[in-house]
Structures are given as C-alpha cells and as structure tokens.
XYZ file of C-alpha atoms in Angstrom:
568
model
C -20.945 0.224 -6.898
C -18.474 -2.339 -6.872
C -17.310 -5.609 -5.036
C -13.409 -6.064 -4.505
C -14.015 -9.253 -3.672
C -14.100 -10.592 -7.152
C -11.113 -8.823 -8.524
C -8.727 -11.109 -10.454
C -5.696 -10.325 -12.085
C -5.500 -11.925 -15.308
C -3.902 -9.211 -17.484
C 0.390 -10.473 -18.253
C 2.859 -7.834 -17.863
C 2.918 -5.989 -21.218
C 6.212 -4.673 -20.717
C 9.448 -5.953 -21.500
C 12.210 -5.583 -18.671
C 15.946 -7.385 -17.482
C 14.139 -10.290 -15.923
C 12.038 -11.446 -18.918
C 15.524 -10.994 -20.636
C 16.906 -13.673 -17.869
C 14.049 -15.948 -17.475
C 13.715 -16.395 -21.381
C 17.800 -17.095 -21.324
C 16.928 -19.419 -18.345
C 14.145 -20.951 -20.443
C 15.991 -20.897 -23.955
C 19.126 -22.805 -22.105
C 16.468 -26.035 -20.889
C 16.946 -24.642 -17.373
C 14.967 -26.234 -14.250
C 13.038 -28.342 -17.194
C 11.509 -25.334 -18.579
C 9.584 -24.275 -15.284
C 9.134 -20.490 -14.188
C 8.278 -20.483 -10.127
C 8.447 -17.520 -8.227
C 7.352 -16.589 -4.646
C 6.554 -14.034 -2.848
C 8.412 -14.246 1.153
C 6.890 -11.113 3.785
C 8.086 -11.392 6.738
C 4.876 -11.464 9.290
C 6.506 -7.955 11.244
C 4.052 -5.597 9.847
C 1.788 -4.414 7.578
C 2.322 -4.832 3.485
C 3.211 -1.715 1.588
C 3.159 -0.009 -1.756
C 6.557 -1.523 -1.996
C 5.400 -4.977 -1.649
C 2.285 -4.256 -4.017
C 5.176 -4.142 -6.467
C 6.827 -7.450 -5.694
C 3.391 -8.900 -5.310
C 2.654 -7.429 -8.658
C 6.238 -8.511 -10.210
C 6.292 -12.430 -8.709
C 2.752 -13.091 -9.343
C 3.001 -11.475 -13.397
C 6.133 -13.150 -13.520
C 4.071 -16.566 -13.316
C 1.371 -15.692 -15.137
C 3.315 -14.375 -18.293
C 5.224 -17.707 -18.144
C 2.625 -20.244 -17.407
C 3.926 -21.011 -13.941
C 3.667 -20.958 -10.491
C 3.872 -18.889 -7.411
C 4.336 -19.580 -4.010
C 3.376 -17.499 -0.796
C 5.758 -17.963 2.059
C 6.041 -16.363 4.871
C 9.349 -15.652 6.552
C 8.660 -15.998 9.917
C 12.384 -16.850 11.138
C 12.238 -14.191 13.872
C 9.561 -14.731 16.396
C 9.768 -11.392 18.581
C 8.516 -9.450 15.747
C 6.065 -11.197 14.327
C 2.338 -11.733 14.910
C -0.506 -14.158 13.863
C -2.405 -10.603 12.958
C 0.464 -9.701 10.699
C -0.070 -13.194 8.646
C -3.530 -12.850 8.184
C -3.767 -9.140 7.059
C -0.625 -10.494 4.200
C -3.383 -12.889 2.802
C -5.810 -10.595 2.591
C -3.953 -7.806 1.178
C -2.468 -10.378 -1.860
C -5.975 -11.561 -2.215
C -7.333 -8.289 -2.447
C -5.098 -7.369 -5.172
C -6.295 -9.792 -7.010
C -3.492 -12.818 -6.463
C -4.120 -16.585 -6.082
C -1.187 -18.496 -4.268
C -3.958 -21.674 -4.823
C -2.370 -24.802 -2.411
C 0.988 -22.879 -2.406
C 0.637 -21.352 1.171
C 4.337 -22.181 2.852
C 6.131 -20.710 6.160
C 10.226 -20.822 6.518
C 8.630 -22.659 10.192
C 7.551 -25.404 7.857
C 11.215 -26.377 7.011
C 12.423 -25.742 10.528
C 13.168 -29.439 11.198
C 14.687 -29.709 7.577
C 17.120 -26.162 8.329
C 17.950 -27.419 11.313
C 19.068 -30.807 9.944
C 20.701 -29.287 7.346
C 23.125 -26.893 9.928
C 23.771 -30.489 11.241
C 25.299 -31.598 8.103
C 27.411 -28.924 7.806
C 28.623 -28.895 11.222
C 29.474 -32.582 10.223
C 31.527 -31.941 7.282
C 33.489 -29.038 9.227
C 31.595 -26.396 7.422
C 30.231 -24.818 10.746
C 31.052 -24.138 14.245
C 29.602 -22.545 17.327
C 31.000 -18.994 18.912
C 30.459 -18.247 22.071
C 31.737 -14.389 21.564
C 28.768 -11.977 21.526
C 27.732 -9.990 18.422
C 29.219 -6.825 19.062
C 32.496 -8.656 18.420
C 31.809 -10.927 15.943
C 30.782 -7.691 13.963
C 34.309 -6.411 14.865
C 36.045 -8.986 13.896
C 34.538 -9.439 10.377
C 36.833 -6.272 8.947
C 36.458 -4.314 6.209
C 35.788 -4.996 2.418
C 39.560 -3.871 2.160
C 41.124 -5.446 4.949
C 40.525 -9.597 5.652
C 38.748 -10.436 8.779
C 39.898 -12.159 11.733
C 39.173 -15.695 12.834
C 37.156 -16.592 15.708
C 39.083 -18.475 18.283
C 36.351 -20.780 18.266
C 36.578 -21.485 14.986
C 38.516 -24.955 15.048
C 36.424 -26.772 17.020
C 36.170 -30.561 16.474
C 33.135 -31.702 14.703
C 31.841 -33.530 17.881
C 32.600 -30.409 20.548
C 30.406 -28.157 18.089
C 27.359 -30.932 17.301
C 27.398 -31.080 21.115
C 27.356 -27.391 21.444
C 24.396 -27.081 19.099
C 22.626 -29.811 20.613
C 22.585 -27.835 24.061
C 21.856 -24.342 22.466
C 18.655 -26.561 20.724
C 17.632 -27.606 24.178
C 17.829 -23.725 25.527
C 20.531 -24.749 27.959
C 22.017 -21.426 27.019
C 21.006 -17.763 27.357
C 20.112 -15.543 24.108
C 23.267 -13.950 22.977
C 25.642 -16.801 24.342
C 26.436 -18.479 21.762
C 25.817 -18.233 17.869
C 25.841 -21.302 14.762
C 28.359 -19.426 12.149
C 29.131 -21.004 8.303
C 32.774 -21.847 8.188
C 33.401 -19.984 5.035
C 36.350 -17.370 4.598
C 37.171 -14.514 6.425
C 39.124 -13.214 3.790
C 36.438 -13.151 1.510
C 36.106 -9.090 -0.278
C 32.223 -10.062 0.063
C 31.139 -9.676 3.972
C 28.560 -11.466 3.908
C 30.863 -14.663 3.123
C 32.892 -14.137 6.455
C 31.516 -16.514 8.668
C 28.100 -15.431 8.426
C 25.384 -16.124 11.697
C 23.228 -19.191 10.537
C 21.530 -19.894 13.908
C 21.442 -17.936 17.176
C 19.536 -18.785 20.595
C 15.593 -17.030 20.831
C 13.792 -17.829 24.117
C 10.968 -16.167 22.318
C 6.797 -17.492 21.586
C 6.966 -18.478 17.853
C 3.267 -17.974 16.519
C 3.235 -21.206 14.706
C 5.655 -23.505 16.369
C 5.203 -21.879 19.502
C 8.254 -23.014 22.468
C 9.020 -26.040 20.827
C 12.396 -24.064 19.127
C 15.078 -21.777 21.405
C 17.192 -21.656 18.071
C 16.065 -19.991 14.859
C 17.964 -19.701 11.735
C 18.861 -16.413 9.922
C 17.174 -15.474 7.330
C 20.292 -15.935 4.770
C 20.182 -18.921 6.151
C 16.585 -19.664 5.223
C 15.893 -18.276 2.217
C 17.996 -20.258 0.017
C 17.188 -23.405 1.525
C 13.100 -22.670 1.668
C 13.719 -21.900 -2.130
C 15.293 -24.677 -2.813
C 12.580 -27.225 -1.429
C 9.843 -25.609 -2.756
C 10.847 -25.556 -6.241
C 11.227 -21.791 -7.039
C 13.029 -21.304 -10.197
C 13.484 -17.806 -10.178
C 14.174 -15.822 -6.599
C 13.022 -12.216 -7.322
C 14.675 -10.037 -4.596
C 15.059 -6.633 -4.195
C 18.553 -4.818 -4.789
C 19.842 -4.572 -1.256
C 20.069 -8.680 -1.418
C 22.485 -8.712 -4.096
C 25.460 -8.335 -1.972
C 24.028 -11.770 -0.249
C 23.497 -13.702 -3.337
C 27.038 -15.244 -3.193
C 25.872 -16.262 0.347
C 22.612 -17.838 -1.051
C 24.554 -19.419 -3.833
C 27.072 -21.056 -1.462
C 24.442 -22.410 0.528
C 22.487 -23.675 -1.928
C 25.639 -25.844 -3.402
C 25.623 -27.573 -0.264
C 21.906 -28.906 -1.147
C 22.267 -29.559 -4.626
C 21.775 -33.643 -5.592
C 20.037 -32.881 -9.475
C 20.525 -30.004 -11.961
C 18.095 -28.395 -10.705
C 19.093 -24.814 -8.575
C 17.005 -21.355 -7.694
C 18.644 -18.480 -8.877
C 18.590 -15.064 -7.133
C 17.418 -12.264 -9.687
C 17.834 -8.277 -7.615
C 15.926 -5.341 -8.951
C 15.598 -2.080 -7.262
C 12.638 -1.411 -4.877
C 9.904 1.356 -5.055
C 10.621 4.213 -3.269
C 7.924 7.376 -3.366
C 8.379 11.278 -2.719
C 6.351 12.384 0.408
C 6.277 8.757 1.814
C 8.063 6.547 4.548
C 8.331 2.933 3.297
C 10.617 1.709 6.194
C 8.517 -1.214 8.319
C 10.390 0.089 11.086
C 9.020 3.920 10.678
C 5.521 2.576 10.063
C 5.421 0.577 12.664
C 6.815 3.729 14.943
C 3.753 6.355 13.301
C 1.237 3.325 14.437
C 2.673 2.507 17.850
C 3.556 6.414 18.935
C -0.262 7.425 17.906
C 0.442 9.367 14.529
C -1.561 8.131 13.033
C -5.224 5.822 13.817
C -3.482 2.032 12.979
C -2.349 0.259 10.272
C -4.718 0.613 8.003
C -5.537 4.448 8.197
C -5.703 6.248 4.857
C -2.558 8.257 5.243
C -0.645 4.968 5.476
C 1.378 3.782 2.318
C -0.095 0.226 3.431
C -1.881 -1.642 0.929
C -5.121 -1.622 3.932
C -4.341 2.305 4.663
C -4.896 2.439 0.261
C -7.698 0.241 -0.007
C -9.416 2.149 3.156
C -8.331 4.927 1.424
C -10.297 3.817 -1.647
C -7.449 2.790 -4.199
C -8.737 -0.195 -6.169
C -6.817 -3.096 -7.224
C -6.852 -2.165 -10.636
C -5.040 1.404 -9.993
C -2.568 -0.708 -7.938
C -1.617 -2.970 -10.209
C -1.338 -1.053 -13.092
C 0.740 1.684 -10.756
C 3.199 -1.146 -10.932
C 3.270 -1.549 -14.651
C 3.697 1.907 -15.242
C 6.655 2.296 -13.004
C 8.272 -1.363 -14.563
C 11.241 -2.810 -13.096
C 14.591 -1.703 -13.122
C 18.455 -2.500 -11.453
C 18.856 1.314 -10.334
C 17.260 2.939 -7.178
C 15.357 6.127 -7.518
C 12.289 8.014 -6.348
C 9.190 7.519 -8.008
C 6.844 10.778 -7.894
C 3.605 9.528 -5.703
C 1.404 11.435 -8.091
C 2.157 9.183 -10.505
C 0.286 6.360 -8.405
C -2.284 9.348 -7.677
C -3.038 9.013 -11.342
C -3.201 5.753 -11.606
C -6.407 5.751 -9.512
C -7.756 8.663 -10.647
C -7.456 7.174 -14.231
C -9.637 3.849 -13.071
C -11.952 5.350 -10.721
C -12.811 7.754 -13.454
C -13.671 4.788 -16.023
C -15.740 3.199 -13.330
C -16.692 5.264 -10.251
C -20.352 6.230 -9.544
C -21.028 9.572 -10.274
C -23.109 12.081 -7.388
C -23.726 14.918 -6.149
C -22.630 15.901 -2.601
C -21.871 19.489 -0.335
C -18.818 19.532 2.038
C -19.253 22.909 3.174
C -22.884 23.662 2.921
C -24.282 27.107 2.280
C -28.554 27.074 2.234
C -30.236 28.095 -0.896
C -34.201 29.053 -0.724
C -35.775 29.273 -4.339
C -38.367 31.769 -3.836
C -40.628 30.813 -6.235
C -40.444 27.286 -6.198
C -43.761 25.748 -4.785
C -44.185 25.196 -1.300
C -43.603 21.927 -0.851
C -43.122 20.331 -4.202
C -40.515 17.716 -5.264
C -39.608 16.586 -8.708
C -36.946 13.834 -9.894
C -34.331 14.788 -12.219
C -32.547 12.843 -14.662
C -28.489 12.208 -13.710
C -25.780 10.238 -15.605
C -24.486 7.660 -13.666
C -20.984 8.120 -15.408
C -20.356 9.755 -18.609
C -17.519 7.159 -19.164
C -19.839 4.492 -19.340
C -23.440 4.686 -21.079
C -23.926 1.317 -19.522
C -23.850 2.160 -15.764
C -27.035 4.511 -16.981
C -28.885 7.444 -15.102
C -30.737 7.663 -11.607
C -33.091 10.266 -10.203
C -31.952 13.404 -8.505
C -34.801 14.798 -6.038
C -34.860 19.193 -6.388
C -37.269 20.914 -4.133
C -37.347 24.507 -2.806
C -34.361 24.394 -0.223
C -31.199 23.122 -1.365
C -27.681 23.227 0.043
C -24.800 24.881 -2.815
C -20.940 24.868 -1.714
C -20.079 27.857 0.285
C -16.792 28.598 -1.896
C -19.931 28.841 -4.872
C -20.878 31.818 -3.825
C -19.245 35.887 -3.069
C -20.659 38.492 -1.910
C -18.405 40.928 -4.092
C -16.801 38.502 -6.549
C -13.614 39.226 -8.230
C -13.455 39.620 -11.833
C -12.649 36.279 -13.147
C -14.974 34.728 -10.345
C -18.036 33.216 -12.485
C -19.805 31.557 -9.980
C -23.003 32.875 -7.813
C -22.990 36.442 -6.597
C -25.749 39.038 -6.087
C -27.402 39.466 -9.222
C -25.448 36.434 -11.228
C -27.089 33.541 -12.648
C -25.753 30.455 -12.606
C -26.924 26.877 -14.039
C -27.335 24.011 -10.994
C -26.345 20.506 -12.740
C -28.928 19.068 -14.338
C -31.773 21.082 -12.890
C -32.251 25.101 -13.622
C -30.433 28.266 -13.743
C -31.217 30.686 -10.895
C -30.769 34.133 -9.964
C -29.351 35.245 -6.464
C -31.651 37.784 -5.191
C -30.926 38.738 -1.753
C -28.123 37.390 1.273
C -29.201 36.465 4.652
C -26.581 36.838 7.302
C -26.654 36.514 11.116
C -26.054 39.245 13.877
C -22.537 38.771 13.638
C -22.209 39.541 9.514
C -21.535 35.970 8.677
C -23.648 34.508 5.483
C -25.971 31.745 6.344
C -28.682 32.006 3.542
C -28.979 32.767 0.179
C -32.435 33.635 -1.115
C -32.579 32.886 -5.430
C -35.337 32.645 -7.923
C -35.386 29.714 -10.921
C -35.973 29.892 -14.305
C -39.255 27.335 -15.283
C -38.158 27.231 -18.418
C -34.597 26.213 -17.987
C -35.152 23.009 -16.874
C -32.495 20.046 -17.527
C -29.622 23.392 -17.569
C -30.408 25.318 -21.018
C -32.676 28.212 -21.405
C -35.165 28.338 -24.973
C -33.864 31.946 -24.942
C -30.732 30.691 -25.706
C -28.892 33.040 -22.493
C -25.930 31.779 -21.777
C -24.457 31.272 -17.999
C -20.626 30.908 -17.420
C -21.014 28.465 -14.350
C -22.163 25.347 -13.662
C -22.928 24.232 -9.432
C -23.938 21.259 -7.925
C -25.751 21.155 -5.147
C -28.007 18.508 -3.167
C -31.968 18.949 -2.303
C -31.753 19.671 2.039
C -35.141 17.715 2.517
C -33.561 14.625 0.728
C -30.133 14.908 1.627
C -28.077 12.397 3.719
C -26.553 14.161 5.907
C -22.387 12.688 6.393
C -19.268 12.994 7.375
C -16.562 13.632 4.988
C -13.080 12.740 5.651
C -10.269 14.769 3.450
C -7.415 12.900 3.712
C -3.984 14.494 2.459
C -0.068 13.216 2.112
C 1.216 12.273 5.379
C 3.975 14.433 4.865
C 5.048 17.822 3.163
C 8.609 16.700 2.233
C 9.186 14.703 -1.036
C 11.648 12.924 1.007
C 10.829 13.270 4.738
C 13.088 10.108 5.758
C 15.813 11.949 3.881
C 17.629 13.868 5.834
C 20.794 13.450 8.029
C 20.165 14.009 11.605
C 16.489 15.326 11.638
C 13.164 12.865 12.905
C 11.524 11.940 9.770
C 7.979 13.204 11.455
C 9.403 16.279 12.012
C 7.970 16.780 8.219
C 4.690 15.732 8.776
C 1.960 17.644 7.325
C -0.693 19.114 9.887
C -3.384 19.115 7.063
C -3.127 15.487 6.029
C -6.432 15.250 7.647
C -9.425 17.329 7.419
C -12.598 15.974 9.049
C -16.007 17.633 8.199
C -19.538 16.781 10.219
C -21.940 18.431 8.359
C -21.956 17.637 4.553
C -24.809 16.599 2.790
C -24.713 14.262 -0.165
C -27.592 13.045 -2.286
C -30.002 10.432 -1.274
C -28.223 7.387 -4.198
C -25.631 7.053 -1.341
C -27.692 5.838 0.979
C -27.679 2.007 -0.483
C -24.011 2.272 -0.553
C -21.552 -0.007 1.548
C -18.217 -0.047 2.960
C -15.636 0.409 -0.417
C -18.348 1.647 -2.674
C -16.466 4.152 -4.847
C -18.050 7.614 -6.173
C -16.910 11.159 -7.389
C -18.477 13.531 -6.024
C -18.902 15.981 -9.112
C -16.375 18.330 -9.046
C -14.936 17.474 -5.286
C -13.065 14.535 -6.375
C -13.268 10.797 -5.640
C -14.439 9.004 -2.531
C -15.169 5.988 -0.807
C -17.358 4.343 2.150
C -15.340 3.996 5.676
C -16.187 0.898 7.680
C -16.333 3.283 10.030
C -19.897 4.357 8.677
C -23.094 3.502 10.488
C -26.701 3.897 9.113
C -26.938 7.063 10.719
C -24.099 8.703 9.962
C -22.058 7.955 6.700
C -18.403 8.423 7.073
C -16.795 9.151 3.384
C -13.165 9.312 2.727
C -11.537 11.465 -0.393
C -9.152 9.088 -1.839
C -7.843 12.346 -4.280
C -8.985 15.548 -5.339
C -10.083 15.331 -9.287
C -6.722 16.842 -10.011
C -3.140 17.152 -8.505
C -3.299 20.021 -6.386
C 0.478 19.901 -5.122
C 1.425 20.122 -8.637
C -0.217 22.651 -9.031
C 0.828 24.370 -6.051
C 4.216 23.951 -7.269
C 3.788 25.254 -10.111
C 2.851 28.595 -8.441
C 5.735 28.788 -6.610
C-alpha cells in the first residue's frame, strides 16, 4: 500500500528542449547573476488540470535542473471568480505531486499597494490616462492588426485631471464599467495588445484576501510583469497564447527597471488531450450543471478527479516528460498518459484477487466446512513486496464472463465438462449448472483436483485457462466503480457550432454493488492502489466506509479503445 503523502520529486528533467537551450544562453551570457527562478501563477478560478500538471512539472524541473528557485503565486487579480476553496485545493494538488514552493508562497494581492503605486507613476509621467467610454467601444476602437486604431478622446488628459480621476475610481465613487486606467502606448502599434491596453478597471466585488478594502483591480497584463519583477523570477515560463502579450510585459517591465536585472517571458505550447475538455470555463460548466459529481470526480481531467481516480504522482510526472515541451500546439493522445500509470502502478501496485460480476461456484467434494490459506505473490514486479495468504474453501465466487454454457471454439475458459486452473489454488471440473425458474444461471456445481494444488497437476494434464476467483465465506463484499473517458470524441470541444457535452459518453460510469474482493483489502485505506488480477488497476474512494468498500478502476490492464479501434 502506499502513502502519497511522502512523494518528492527529486528526479531533473532528462530531456533536452528550447528552454534549456535559452536558459543555458541566459546563463552562459552572466544573465540575472547566474540565477534560474521560475514560478508557477494559477489563477484561484478553479480546479488545477492535466494542463497545469505540466507547467507545474516544467517550472518546478526547470529549478531543480538548474539549482534554483521557484515561486508559487497566485493570480488572484479578479475577485468574482475566485474562491478561498480554489487556493487551498492549488496547494494541495502541487504538494501532492510532489513540489515544494518552501517560504515562496506569493499572491498578485500582495503587490496590490506596489501595482497600484506603480499605475500612479505612470499616470505621472503621461504614460496613462483614464476612459470613461465602456468596453464594448474601447474594443472597437482598437482596429485591426492591418488597420491603426483610433484614439480615445480621453486620451489627452492632463496629468492632474487623470491622478484625480483614479483617485475617485480607488475610492469606488464610480460604478463598474464607468471608467477604465489604460497604458498610453500606441494605437498604431501592428501588436494589439500595445494599443492602449486596460491596466485597471473598477470591481465592487469581495476579494478573498484583501476583502473591500480595493474597488480597482489591475489586469492581469498588468500584473504579471510587475509581480515577476519583484519577486525575482528570472525566467517567466508561459504558455503560447501569451506570446502575443510579451511585448506588453516587456514594455511594462522597462518602466521598473533601476539594475540589469529583468524577467524574461519564455512561451511554449500547452497540453491539449483527445477525448478531454481542458477549458476552466467548460469544467467549471460539467461541475456547476451536475455532469458530473464535483471537482474532483474521476472523470475530471483535474489533478483531484486523477488522484481520486488513482493516478499517482509518479505516472503524472513522468506523463509530462514523455510528452516534453515544445513551441507548436497539437493533441496529445490521452492513452499515452493512460500508460504512463499503467506503467508505475504495475512496478508498484498490490496485487489481489477480486469478482465484479460474481457467478457462485460449489466444489462438491471439498470438505464441509474446511478452509486452507494459499500462498499469493504480492507483485511479480517486485520480490520484495513478498506473498500473503489467500483463504479457499468450498464456495467461491468466479467471474460470470468465466464461464458458457455452450462456449465457442476459441473460448478456453469454464464450460460443462472443461477444466480450468483457479490462480494459485486447483484445477476443477464443471459438473453440472444450476439455473432459476426463469433459465438464468445462478450456480455452478465443480469438483477439484487434490492433487493439483498450487495450479499444476503430477499427471502433467495441461489446462488452457487460468481464473481467479475469491473464497464467498471470506470475501469482502464492495462496490466497484468503472470509471470510463468522459467523452467519446477525441476532440469533443472541437467542433463549430455543436455543445461540447453533446459528445459525452453514457458509459463513462459503471457502478457495481455486489463484487466481492479478497479479504487483504480489508486493511486498505483511502488511495491504496491494487490490480485486481486480470480486471485492471484500482484504488480506495474516500467515499468507502468499513462496511462497504467503494473501489474505483483507474484503467483497464490494457487500452481497450485502441483496441476497439483497431476493429473498426
């Protein structure tokens, strides 16, 4: 069984990408005194994703491979959206992973004083102004990369008319949407983001950390730069959509600068995965419209909805080295990160035995009564994790698809007649079906061979199929949770005009009462990892109570949908 909560990640990036190319330039050229310091900035709106495991991943390596530093910050520049639950579930979900941000724990509220002072300064040196037009047309003034904006009529203010401005839009004598800070930049400019972008604009909002002391709050372009800057960072690792804004960041910055010392903005593209939403916006819309049970639920891409799910760090993390870092968007196929835990829970996951869909087996001639421990491997990956003992008695419970009444040819397992081997125990013979008034099959009755015990026979027979199955007096009895891609499109958010959960797949959740697993689970706790032989792997809910066990698949023991595909 394992604990999460001492996961550390240690391991440097082995691979070689762009950015190591840049930060060894950066380093080679006596930049920033030789440092490397990254961050990593979430915006407290949501839930983490896969996506962000990445940059987590990618910022936190970055340090390590350097010997430097990384900072957790949390953008929280937009106080409508964001939530003191969102903040805390960010921690965990970096901790969990297996990152240490140390004393580095920063908020863009921290430097609220400091960004507002700083909008002062360059509303003093003529390098901002208010607008009182509303955003719909200060969007239609901006233009188009081809054709120069217009100016705001606002826009030559005197120094004192705008500080006075700002001053009352600080002290929320003005309604949201009144009036707006802009940077007095150049409307001419072919980048947009350059044409007199928003800095600050009026929120009558609760801020979670600064609560109604502010009614302004800056931009994030604003912010990020700036928070960057007096933290230290070295090296601003953004994903590609920002690159457009680093001339923004850039400018801003310059207006700082009193030492050599500067952040620079480094893009690279972000993860997206087939049959998976990774828009905050659509997440937050499957949560809030009931699709699915929260956050966290194991359909989610969230890093809780994976860890519920029973992903481990590990299979995270190394996800994100396999995939490495690039400048171009694509799709990444989600089996890949299927793998990727299959791969680690197969090194370390404890191995037993357990019946979804239960079919009752009565050996005949097994004494009334009788129990006897068998010897199991613990995990044949590992000598180390050893064996336990595996209770057989008379009645056990087999997997209904084990067993046909008038099996096909190629159909080895347990028919009338057929003898198969049970794992680690004895082969047995099916004798004789029981079925109920209405023709359905609710018993088998089989004999065992004595002499087969631990699976071979001294004859030397041979038997073409190997079961598992659990003892029913032992057994504890669970539920079992199969748990499927949330959707049955590789790109469900992909397509013009039609609702995203419009392709979500009906089967994505399968939950079954009655399964019986073997009595090693019973010491388990919430997390606890297993395969169940030949089922595939699982974990512990929190959901799960001493009386009944809730278990969740977190994949089949191979990739069925590419195998499905490959029927088609």
């Amino acid at each position: 069984m394992t604990d999460n909560k001492t996961n550390t990640a240690t391991e440097p990036q082995k691979k070689s990408n762009f950015i190591h190319m840049q930060i060894d330039a950066d380093l080679a050229a006596g930049k920033n005194g030789g440092r490397v310091h990254t961050r990593f900035p979430p915006e407290p709106n949501g839930y983490l994703h896969i996506g962000h495991a990445k940059s987590i991943c990618l910022n936190f390596g970055l340090a390590q491979k350097y010997g430097g530093k990384t900072n957790l910050r949390f953008d929280d520049t937009n106080p409508s959206k964001e939530e003191t639950e969102y903040v805390d579930s960010i921690m965990a979900d970096v901790r969990w992973l297996g990152f240490d941000w140390e004393d580095r724990l920063y908020y863009a509220s921290d430097f609220f004083p400091k960004l507002h002072a700083f909008a002062i300064q360059l509303i003093k040196e003529g390098k901002a102004y208010v607008d009182d037009q509303d955003a719909e047309t200060i969007s239609s003034q901006k233009g188009t990369p081809q054709k120069p904006g217009m100016e705001s009529p606002f826009r030559n203010r005197t120094v004192e008319e705008n500080l006075d401005l700002f001053e009352r839009m600080t002290a929320g004598e003005f309604n949201e949407g009144e009036k707006v800070l802009r940077a007095k930049i150049n409307m001419a400019s072919p980048n947009m983001h350059m044409r007199d972008p928003i800095i600050y604009r009026i929120m009558k909002a609760h801020h979670h950390r600064t609560g109604d002391k502010w009614c302004v709050y800056p931009m994030y372009d604003f912010a990020h730069g700036q928070c960057d800057f007096w933290e230290g960072i070295t090296h601003s690792i953004c994903t590609l959509e920002f690159e457009v804004h680093r001339p923004l960041y850039d400018w801003f910055v310059d207006q700082l600068m009193d030492s050599d010392y500067r952040p620079r903005q480094i893009e690279f593209a972000r993860l997206n995965l087939t049959y998976t939403v990774m828009s905050k916006r659509k997440l937050l819309e499957l949560v809030k419209d009931g699709h699915v049970n929260g956050w966290d639920d194991p359909r989610m891409p969230t890093i809780s909805g994976l860890r519920r799910r029973g992903y481990t760090p590990e299979s995270i993390r190394n996800f994100s080295d396999k995939i490495g870092v690039t400048k171009v968007d694509g799709m990444i196929d989600v089996s890949l990160l299927e793998f990727s835990v299959r791969e680690h829970l197969n090194k370390t996951a404890q191995r037993v035995m357990g019946v979804i869909n239960p079919l009752k087996v009565v050996i005949t001639n097994y004494p009334d009564g009788e129990t006897e421990e068998l010897d199991a491997v613990n995990n044949p990956e590992d000598e180390l994790m050893g064996t336990r003992k595996v209770p057989f008695s008379k009645v056990l419970y087999i997997e209904r698809d084990d067993f046909m009444e008038d099996p096909p040819r190629k159909f080895f397992r347990l028919g009338p007649g057929r003898e198969v081997r049970l794992r680690y125990a004895y082969f047995i013979t099916c004798t004789d079906v029981i079925k109920d008034a209405d023709g359905n099959i609710t018993e088998l009755l089989c004999t065992y061979d004595p002499a087969s015990k631990g699976g071979n026979s001294p004859d030397g027979r041979k038997v073409k199929a190997t079961l598992h199955w659990v003892s029913a007096e032992h057994a504890v009895k669970s539920e079992v949770r199969l748990y499927d891609r949330l959707f049955n499109d590789e790109d469900p958010a992909g397509h013009k005009d039609v609702d995203f959960k419009e392709f979500m797949n009906p089967d994505s959740l399968k939950i079954l009462p009655d399964c019986y697993l073997e009595p090693f689970v019973k010491e388990s706790k919430p997390f606890d990892h297993f395969q169940f032989e030949r089922l595939g792997y699982f974990n512990m809910d929190p959901d799960s109570t001493p009386e009944k066990p809730v278990f969740n698949r977190t994949v089949a023991l191979r990739d069925s949908w590419a195998k499905a595909q490959n029927k088609q």
